[in-house]
Coordinates of C-alpha atoms and ligand atoms in Angstrom, one line a residue:
X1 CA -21.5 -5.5 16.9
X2 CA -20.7 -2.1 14.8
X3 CA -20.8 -2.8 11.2
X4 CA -17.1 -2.1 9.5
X5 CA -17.5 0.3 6.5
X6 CA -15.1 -1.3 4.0
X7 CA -13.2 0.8 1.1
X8 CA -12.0 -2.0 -1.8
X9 CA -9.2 -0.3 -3.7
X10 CA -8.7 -1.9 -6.5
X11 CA -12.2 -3.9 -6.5
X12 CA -12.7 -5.3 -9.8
X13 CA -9.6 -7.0 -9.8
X14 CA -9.2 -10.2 -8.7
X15 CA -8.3 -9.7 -4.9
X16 CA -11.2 -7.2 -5.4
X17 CA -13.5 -9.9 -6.2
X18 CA -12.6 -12.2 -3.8
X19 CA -13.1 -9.5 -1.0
X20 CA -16.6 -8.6 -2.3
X21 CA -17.0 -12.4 -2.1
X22 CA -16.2 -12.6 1.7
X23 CA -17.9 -9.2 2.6
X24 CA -21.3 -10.5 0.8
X25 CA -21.2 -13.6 3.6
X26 CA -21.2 -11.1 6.4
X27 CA -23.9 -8.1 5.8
X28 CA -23.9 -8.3 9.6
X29 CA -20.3 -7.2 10.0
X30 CA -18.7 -5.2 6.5
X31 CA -20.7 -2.7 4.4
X32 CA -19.0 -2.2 1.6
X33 CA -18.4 1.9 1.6
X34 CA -16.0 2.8 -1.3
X35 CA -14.9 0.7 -4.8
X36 CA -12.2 1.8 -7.3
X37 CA -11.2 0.1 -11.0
X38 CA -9.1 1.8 -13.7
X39 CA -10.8 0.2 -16.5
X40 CA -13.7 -2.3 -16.9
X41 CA -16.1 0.6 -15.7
X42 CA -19.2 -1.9 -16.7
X43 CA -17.9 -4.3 -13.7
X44 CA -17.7 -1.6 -11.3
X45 CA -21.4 -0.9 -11.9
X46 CA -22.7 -4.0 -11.4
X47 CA -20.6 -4.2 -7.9
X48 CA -21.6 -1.1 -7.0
X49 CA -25.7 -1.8 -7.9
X50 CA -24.9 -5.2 -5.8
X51 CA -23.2 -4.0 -2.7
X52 CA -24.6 -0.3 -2.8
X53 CA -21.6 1.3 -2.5
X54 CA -21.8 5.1 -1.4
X55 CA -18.4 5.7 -3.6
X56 CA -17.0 5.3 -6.5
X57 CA -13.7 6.2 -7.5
X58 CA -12.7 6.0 -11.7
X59 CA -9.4 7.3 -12.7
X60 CA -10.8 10.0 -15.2
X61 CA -14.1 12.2 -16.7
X62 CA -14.3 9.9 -19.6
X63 CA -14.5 7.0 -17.0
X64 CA -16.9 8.9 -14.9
X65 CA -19.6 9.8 -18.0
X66 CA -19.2 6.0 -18.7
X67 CA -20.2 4.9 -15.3
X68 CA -23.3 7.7 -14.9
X69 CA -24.6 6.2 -18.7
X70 CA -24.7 2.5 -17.6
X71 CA -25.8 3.4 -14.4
X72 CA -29.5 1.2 -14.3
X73 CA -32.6 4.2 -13.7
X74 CA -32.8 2.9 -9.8
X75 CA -31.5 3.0 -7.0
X76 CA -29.8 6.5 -6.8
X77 CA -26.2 6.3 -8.1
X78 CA -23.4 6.6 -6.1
X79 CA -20.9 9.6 -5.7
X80 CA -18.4 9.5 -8.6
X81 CA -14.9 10.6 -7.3
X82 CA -12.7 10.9 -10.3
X83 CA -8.6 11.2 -10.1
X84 CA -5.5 9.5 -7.7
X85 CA -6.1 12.3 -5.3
X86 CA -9.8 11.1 -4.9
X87 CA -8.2 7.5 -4.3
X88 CA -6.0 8.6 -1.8
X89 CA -9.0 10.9 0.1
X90 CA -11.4 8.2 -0.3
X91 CA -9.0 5.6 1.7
X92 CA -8.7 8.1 4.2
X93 CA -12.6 9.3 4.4
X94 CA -13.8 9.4 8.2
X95 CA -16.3 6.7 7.3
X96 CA -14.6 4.2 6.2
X97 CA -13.1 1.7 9.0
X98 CA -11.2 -0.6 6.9
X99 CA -9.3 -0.2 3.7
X100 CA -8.8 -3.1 1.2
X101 CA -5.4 -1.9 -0.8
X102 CA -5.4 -4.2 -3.8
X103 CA -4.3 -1.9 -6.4
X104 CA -1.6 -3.7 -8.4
X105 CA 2.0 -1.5 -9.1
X106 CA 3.2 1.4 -7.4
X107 CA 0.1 3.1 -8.7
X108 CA -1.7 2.1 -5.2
X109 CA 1.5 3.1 -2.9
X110 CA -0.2 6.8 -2.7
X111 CA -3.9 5.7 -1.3
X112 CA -2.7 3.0 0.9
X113 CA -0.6 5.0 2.5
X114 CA -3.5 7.9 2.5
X115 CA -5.3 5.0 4.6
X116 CA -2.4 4.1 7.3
X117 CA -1.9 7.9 7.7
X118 CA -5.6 7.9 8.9
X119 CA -5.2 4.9 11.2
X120 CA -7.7 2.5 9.5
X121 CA -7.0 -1.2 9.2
X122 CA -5.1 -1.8 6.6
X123 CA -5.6 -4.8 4.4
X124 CA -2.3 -4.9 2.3
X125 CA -3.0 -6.8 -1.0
X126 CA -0.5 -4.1 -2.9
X127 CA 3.2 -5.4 -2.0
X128 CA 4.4 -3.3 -4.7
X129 CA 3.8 -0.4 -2.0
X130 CA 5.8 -1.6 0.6
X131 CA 8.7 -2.7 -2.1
X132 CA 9.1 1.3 -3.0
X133 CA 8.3 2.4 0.3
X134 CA 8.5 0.0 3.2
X135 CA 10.3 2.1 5.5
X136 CA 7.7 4.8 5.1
X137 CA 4.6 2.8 4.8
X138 CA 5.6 0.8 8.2
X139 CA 6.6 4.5 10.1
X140 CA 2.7 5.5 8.8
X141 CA 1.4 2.7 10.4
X142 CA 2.9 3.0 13.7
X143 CA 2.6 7.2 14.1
X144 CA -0.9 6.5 13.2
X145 CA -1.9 3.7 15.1
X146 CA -3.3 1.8 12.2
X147 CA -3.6 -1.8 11.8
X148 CA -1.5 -3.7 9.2
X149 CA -3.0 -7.0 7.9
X150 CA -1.0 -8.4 5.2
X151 CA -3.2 -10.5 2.8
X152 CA -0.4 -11.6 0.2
X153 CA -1.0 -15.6 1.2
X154 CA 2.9 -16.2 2.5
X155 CA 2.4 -13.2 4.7
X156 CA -1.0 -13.9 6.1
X157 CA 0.3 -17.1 6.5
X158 CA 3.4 -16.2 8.9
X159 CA 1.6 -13.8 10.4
X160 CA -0.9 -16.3 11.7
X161 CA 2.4 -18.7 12.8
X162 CA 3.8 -15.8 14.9
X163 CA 3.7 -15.9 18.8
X164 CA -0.3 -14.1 19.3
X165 CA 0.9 -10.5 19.9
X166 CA -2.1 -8.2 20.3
X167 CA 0.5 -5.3 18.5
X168 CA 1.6 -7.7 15.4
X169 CA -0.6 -5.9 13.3
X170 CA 1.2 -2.5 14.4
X171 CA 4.1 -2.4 12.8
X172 CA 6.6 -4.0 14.9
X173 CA 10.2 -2.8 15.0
X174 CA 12.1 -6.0 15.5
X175 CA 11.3 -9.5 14.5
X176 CA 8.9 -11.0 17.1
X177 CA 10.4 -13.0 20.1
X178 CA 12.5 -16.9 19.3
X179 CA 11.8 -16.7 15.8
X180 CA 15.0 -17.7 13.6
X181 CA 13.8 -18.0 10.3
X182 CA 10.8 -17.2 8.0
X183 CA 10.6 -19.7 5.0
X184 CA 8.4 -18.2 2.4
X185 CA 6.8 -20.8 -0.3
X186 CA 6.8 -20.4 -3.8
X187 CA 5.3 -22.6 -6.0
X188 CA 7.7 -22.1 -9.4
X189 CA 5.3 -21.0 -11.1
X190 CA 4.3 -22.6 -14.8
X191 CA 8.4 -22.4 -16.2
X192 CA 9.2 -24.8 -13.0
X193 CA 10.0 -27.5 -15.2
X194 CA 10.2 -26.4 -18.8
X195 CA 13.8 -26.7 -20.6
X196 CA 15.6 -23.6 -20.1
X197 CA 16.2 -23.0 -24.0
X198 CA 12.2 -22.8 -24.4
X199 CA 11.7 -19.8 -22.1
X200 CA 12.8 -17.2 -24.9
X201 CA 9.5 -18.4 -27.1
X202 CA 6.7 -18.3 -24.5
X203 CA 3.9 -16.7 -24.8
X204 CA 1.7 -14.1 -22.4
X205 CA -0.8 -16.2 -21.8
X206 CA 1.8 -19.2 -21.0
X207 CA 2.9 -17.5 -18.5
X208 CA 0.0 -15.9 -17.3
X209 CA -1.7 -20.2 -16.9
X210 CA -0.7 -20.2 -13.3
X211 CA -1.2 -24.0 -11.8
X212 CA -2.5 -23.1 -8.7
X213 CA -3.6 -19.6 -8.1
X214 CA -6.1 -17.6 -10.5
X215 CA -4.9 -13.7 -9.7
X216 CA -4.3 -10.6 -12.3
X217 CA -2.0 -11.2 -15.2
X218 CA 0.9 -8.5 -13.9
X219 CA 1.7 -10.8 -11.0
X220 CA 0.9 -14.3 -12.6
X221 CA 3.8 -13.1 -15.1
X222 CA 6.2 -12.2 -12.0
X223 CA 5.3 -15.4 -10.3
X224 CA 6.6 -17.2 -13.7
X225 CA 9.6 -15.5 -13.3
X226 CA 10.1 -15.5 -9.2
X227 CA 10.2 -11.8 -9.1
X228 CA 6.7 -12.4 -7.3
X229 CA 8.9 -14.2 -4.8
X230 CA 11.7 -11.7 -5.0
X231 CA 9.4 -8.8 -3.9
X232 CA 7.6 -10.9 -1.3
X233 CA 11.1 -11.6 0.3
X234 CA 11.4 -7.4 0.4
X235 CA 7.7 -7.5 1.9
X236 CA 8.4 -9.7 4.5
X237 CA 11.5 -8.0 5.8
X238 CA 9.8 -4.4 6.2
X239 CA 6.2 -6.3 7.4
X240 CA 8.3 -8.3 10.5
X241 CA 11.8 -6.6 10.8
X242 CA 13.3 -9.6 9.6
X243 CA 16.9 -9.4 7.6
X244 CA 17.5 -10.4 4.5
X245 CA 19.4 -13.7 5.9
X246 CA 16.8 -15.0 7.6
X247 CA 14.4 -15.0 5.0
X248 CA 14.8 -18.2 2.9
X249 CA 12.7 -19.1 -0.4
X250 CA 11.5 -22.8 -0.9
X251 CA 9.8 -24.3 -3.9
X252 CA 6.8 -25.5 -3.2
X253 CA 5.1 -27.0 -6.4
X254 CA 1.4 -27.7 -5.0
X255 CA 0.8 -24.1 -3.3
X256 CA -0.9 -25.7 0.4
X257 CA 1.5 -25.0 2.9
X258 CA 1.3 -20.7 2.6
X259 CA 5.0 -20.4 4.0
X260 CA 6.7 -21.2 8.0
X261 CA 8.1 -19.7 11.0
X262 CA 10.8 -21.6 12.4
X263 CA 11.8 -21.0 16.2
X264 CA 14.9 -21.0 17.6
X265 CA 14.1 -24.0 19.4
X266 CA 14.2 -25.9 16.1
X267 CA 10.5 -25.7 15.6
X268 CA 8.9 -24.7 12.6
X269 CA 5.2 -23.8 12.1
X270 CA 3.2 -24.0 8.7
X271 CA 0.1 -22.2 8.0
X272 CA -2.2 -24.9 4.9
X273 CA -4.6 -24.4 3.2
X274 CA -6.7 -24.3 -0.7
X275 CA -4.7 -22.0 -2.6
X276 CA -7.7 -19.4 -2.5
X277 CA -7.4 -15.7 -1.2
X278 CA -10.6 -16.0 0.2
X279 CA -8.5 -17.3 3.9
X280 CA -6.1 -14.9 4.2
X281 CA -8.9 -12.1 2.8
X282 CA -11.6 -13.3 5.7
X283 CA -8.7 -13.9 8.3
X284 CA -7.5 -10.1 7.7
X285 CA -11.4 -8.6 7.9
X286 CA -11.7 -10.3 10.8
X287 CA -8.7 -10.2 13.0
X288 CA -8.4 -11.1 15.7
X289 CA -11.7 -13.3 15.3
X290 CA -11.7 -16.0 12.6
X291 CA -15.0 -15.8 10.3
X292 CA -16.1 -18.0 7.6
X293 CA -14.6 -17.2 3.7
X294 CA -16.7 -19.3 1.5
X295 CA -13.7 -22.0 1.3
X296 CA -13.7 -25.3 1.5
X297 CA -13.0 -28.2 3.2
X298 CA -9.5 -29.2 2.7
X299 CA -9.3 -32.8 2.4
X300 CA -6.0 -34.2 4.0
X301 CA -5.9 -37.3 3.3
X302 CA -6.1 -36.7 -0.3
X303 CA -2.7 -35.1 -0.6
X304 CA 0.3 -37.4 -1.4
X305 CA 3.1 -35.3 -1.3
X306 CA 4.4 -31.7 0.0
X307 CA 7.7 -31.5 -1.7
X308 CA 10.0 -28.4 -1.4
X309 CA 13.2 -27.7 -2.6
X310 CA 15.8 -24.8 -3.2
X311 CA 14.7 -22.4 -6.2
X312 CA 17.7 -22.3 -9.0
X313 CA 18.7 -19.3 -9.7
X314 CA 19.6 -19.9 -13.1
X315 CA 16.1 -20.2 -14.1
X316 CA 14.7 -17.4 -11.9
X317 CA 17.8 -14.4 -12.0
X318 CA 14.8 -12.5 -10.6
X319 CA 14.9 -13.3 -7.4
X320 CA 18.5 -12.7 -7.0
X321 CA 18.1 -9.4 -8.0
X322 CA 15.8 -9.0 -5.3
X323 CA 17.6 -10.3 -2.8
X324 CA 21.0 -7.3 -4.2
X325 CA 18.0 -4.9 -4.2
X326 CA 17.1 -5.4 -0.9
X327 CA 20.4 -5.6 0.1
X328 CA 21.7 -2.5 -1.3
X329 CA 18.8 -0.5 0.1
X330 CA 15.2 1.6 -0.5
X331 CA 16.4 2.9 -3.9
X332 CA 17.4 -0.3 -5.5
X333 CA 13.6 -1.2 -4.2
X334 CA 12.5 1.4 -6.1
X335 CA 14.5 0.7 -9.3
X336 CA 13.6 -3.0 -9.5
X337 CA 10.1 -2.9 -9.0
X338 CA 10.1 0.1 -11.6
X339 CA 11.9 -1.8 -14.3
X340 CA 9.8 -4.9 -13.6
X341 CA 6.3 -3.3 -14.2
X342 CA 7.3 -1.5 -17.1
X343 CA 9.1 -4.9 -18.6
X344 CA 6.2 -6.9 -18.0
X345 CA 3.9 -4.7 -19.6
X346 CA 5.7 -5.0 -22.5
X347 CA 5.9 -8.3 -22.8
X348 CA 2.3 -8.5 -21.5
X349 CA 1.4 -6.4 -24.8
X350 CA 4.2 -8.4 -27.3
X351 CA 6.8 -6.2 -27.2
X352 CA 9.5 -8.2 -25.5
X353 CA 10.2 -11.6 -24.9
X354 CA 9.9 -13.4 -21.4
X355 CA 13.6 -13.5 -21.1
X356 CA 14.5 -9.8 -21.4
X357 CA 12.2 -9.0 -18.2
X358 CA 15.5 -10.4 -16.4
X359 CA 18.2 -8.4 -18.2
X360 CA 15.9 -5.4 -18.4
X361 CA 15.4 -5.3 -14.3
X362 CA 19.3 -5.9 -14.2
X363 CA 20.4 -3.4 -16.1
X364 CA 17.7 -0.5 -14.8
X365 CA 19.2 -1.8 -11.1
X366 CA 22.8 -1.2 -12.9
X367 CA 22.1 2.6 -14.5
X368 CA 20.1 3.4 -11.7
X369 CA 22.8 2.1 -8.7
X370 CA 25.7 4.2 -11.2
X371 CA 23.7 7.7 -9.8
X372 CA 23.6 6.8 -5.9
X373 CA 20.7 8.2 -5.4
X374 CA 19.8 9.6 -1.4
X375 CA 17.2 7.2 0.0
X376 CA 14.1 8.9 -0.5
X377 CA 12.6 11.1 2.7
X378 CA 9.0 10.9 1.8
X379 CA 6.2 9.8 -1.1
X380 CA 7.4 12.5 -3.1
X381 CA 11.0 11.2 -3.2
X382 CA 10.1 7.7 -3.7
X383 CA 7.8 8.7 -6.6
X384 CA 10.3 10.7 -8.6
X385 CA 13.0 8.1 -7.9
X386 CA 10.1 5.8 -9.7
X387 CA 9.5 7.7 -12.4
X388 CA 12.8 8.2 -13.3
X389 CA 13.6 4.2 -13.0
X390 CA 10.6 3.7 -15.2
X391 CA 12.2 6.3 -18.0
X392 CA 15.4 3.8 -17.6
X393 CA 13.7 0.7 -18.0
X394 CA 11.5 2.0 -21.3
X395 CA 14.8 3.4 -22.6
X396 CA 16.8 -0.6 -22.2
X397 CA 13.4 -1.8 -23.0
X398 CA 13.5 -0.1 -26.8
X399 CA 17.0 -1.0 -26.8
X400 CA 16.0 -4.9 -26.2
X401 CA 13.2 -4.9 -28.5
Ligands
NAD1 P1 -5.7 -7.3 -11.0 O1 -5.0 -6.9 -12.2 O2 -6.7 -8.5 -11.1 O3 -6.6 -6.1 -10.4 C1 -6.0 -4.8 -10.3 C2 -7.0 -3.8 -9.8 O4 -6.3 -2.5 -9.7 C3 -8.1 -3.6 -10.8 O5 -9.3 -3.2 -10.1 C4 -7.7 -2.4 -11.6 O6 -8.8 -1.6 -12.2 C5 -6.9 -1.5 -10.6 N1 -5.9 -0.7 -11.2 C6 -5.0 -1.1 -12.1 N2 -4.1 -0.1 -12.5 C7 -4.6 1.0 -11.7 C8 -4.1 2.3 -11.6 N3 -3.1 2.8 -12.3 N4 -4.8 3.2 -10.8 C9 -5.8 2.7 -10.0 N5 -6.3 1.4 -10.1 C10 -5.7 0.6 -10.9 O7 -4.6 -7.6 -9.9 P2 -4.8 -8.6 -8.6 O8 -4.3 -9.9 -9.0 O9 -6.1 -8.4 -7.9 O10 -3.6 -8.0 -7.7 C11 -3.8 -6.8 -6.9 C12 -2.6 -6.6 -6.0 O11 -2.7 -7.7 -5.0 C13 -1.3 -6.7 -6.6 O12 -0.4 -5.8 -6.0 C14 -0.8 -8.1 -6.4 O13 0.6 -8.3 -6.4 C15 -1.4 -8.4 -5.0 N6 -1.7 -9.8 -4.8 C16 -2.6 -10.5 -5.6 C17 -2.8 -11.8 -5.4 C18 -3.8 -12.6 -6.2 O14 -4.1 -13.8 -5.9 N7 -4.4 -12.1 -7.2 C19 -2.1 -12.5 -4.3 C20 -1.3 -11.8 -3.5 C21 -1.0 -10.4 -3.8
MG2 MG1 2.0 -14.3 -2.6

């Protein structure tokens, strides 16, 4: 069996973690070739000294000097590759077979595209990238022959309850054959069931205490407000070609049942399991194969309910807004996943409350619909159309303050 030389984007996040996890199970099969971080340069070390990465990739010299002085006196350090042009070159290197792209925000849209451009496996953690730029990211894939492997849980998920196409992982261009519906899961987050008056006073860290999943503090604070769910919805139309109509949300408060296809035969298939990325993770390194993850057994007979029901939309405006987004087109992608990460970053850091992330993201979508943008042509494009959303939603963001 050839080895797979794995590039983790994003690898001392907690995706990046997880995938470390699952690689270290299988020296036989994944090498871990190239890691990344943006900050916590001491972590990156101590991966790198574990896995013996060849590559490192830190976003600046200060980062770099920090990583060659807690580097240990042996074994030989690794190459330091310093910048988001290094990012993007390193997810394309000839070495590497497989790229990890779990990078949150549009930050990661350049290097994972960098990697379906070069026809690797692709291993999309980073929604945010096909939110600005599905269109794009799914023509890459296909004029490159790469391999698309969606790891967000509801996608992995439906992609393992679609008919066993060899070419579902290459981008197809209409939704695959009988399916009616996809029904992606949410779980409501931790403001499910707290009175509506008390969501102007929570806190960060409220919001951030996720019931089920443990992930990154940008998207635990947009699964507390359903934009999470609002961007998956965008996801799932580009990754299976599937309109905005037949994509419905459902709450799911316990998080087993990863979200359904249903057939137009009236059947509909559930992919369950532990709420832990490990599955979708090990299922998307080894596709088509199924390898172990490290996850439990899932005891059955333990589990006493699996309620659903329809999210209100009064609590989470959000995902409305991603449903007009999606609706109006690439731009209005653009705009609302702009205005959200700069919104949650500051109420992340205590400059806004919870409940301006909504009206923030509404108004950005409003300003931002008023100039009709074209519908950006390539990365360039989408990246100035981000910028500029982002200048917006600081701007209402002052305003709200
Ligand atoms: P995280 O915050 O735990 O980790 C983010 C990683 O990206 C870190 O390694 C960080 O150093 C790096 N990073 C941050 N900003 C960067 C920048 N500007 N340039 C380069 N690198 C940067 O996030 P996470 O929870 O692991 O999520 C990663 C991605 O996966 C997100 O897009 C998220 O939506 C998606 N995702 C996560 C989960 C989950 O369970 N955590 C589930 C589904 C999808
Ligand atoms: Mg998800």
């Amino acid at each position: 069996m050839k080895v797979q030389n794995v590039c983790v984007l994003g690898s001392t996040g907690s995706i990046g973690e997880s995938t470390l996890d699952v690689i270290a199970r299988h020296p036989d099969r994944y090498r871990v070739y190239a890691l990344s971080a943006y900050s916590r340069i001491d972590k990156l070390v101590s991966q790198a000294v574990v896995t013996g990465a060849r590559v490192v990739v830190v976003p600046d010299d200060a980062a770099r000097q920090c990583f060659r002085d807690l580097w240990p006196a042996a074994p030989a350090a690794p190459e330091v590759r310093v910048g988001a042009q290094a990012l993007a070159d390193t997810a394309a290197d000839t070495e590497v077979t497989a790229v990890m792209a779990a990078i949150v925000g549009t930050a990661g849209l350049p290097a994972a595209l960098a990697a379906a451009r070069a026809g690797k496996r692709v291993l999309l953690a980073n929604k945010e990238a096909l939110v600005a730029a599905g269109g794009l990211f799914m023509q890459a894939v296909r004029e490159h022959g790469a391999e698309l492997l969606p790891i967000d849980s509801e996608h992995n998920a439906i992609f393992q309850c679609l008919p066993a196409d060899e070419d579902r992982a290459r981008a197809p261009q209409r939704p695959a054959r009988g399916v009616r519906r996809l029904l992606l899961t949410a779980s409501g987050g931790p403001f499910r069931t707290v009175a509506l008056e008390a969501l102007h006073d929570v806190t960060p860290d409220q919001a951030c205490a996720h019931p089920n999943w443990s992930m990154g503090r940008k998207i635990s604070v947009d699964s507390a407000t359903m934009l999470n769910k609002g961007l998956e919805v965008i996801e799932a139309h580009w990754l299976f070609s599937m309109a905005p109509d037949s994509i419905q949300v459902l709450i799911h408060p316990q998080s087993l049942v990863h979200s359904m296809v249903e057939y137009e035969d009236g059947s509909i298939l559930a992919q369950l399991g532990q709420p832990d990325m490990r599955t979708p993770i090990a299922y998307g390194l080894g596709f088509p194969e199924r390898i172990p993850s490290g996850v439990g057994l899932f005891d059955l007979a333990r589990l006493r309910h699996l309620d659903f029901e329809q999210p209100d939309l009064e609590r989470f405006p959000c995902l409305a807004l991603a449903f007009d987004a999606l609706r109006a087109g690439q731009s209005s992608c653009i705009s609302l996943n702009a205005a959200n990460e700069v919104a949650v970053e500051r109420f992340l850091t205590g400059r806004i409350r919870y409940t301006e992330i909504s009206h923030i993201i509404g108004d950005c979508l409003e300003r931002m619909d008023a100039l009709h943008c074209a519908a950006p042509a390539n990365l360039e494009d989408v990246l100035e159309q981000d910028h500029h959303a982002r200048a917006v939603a600081a701007e209402l963001c002052m305003l709200r303050a």
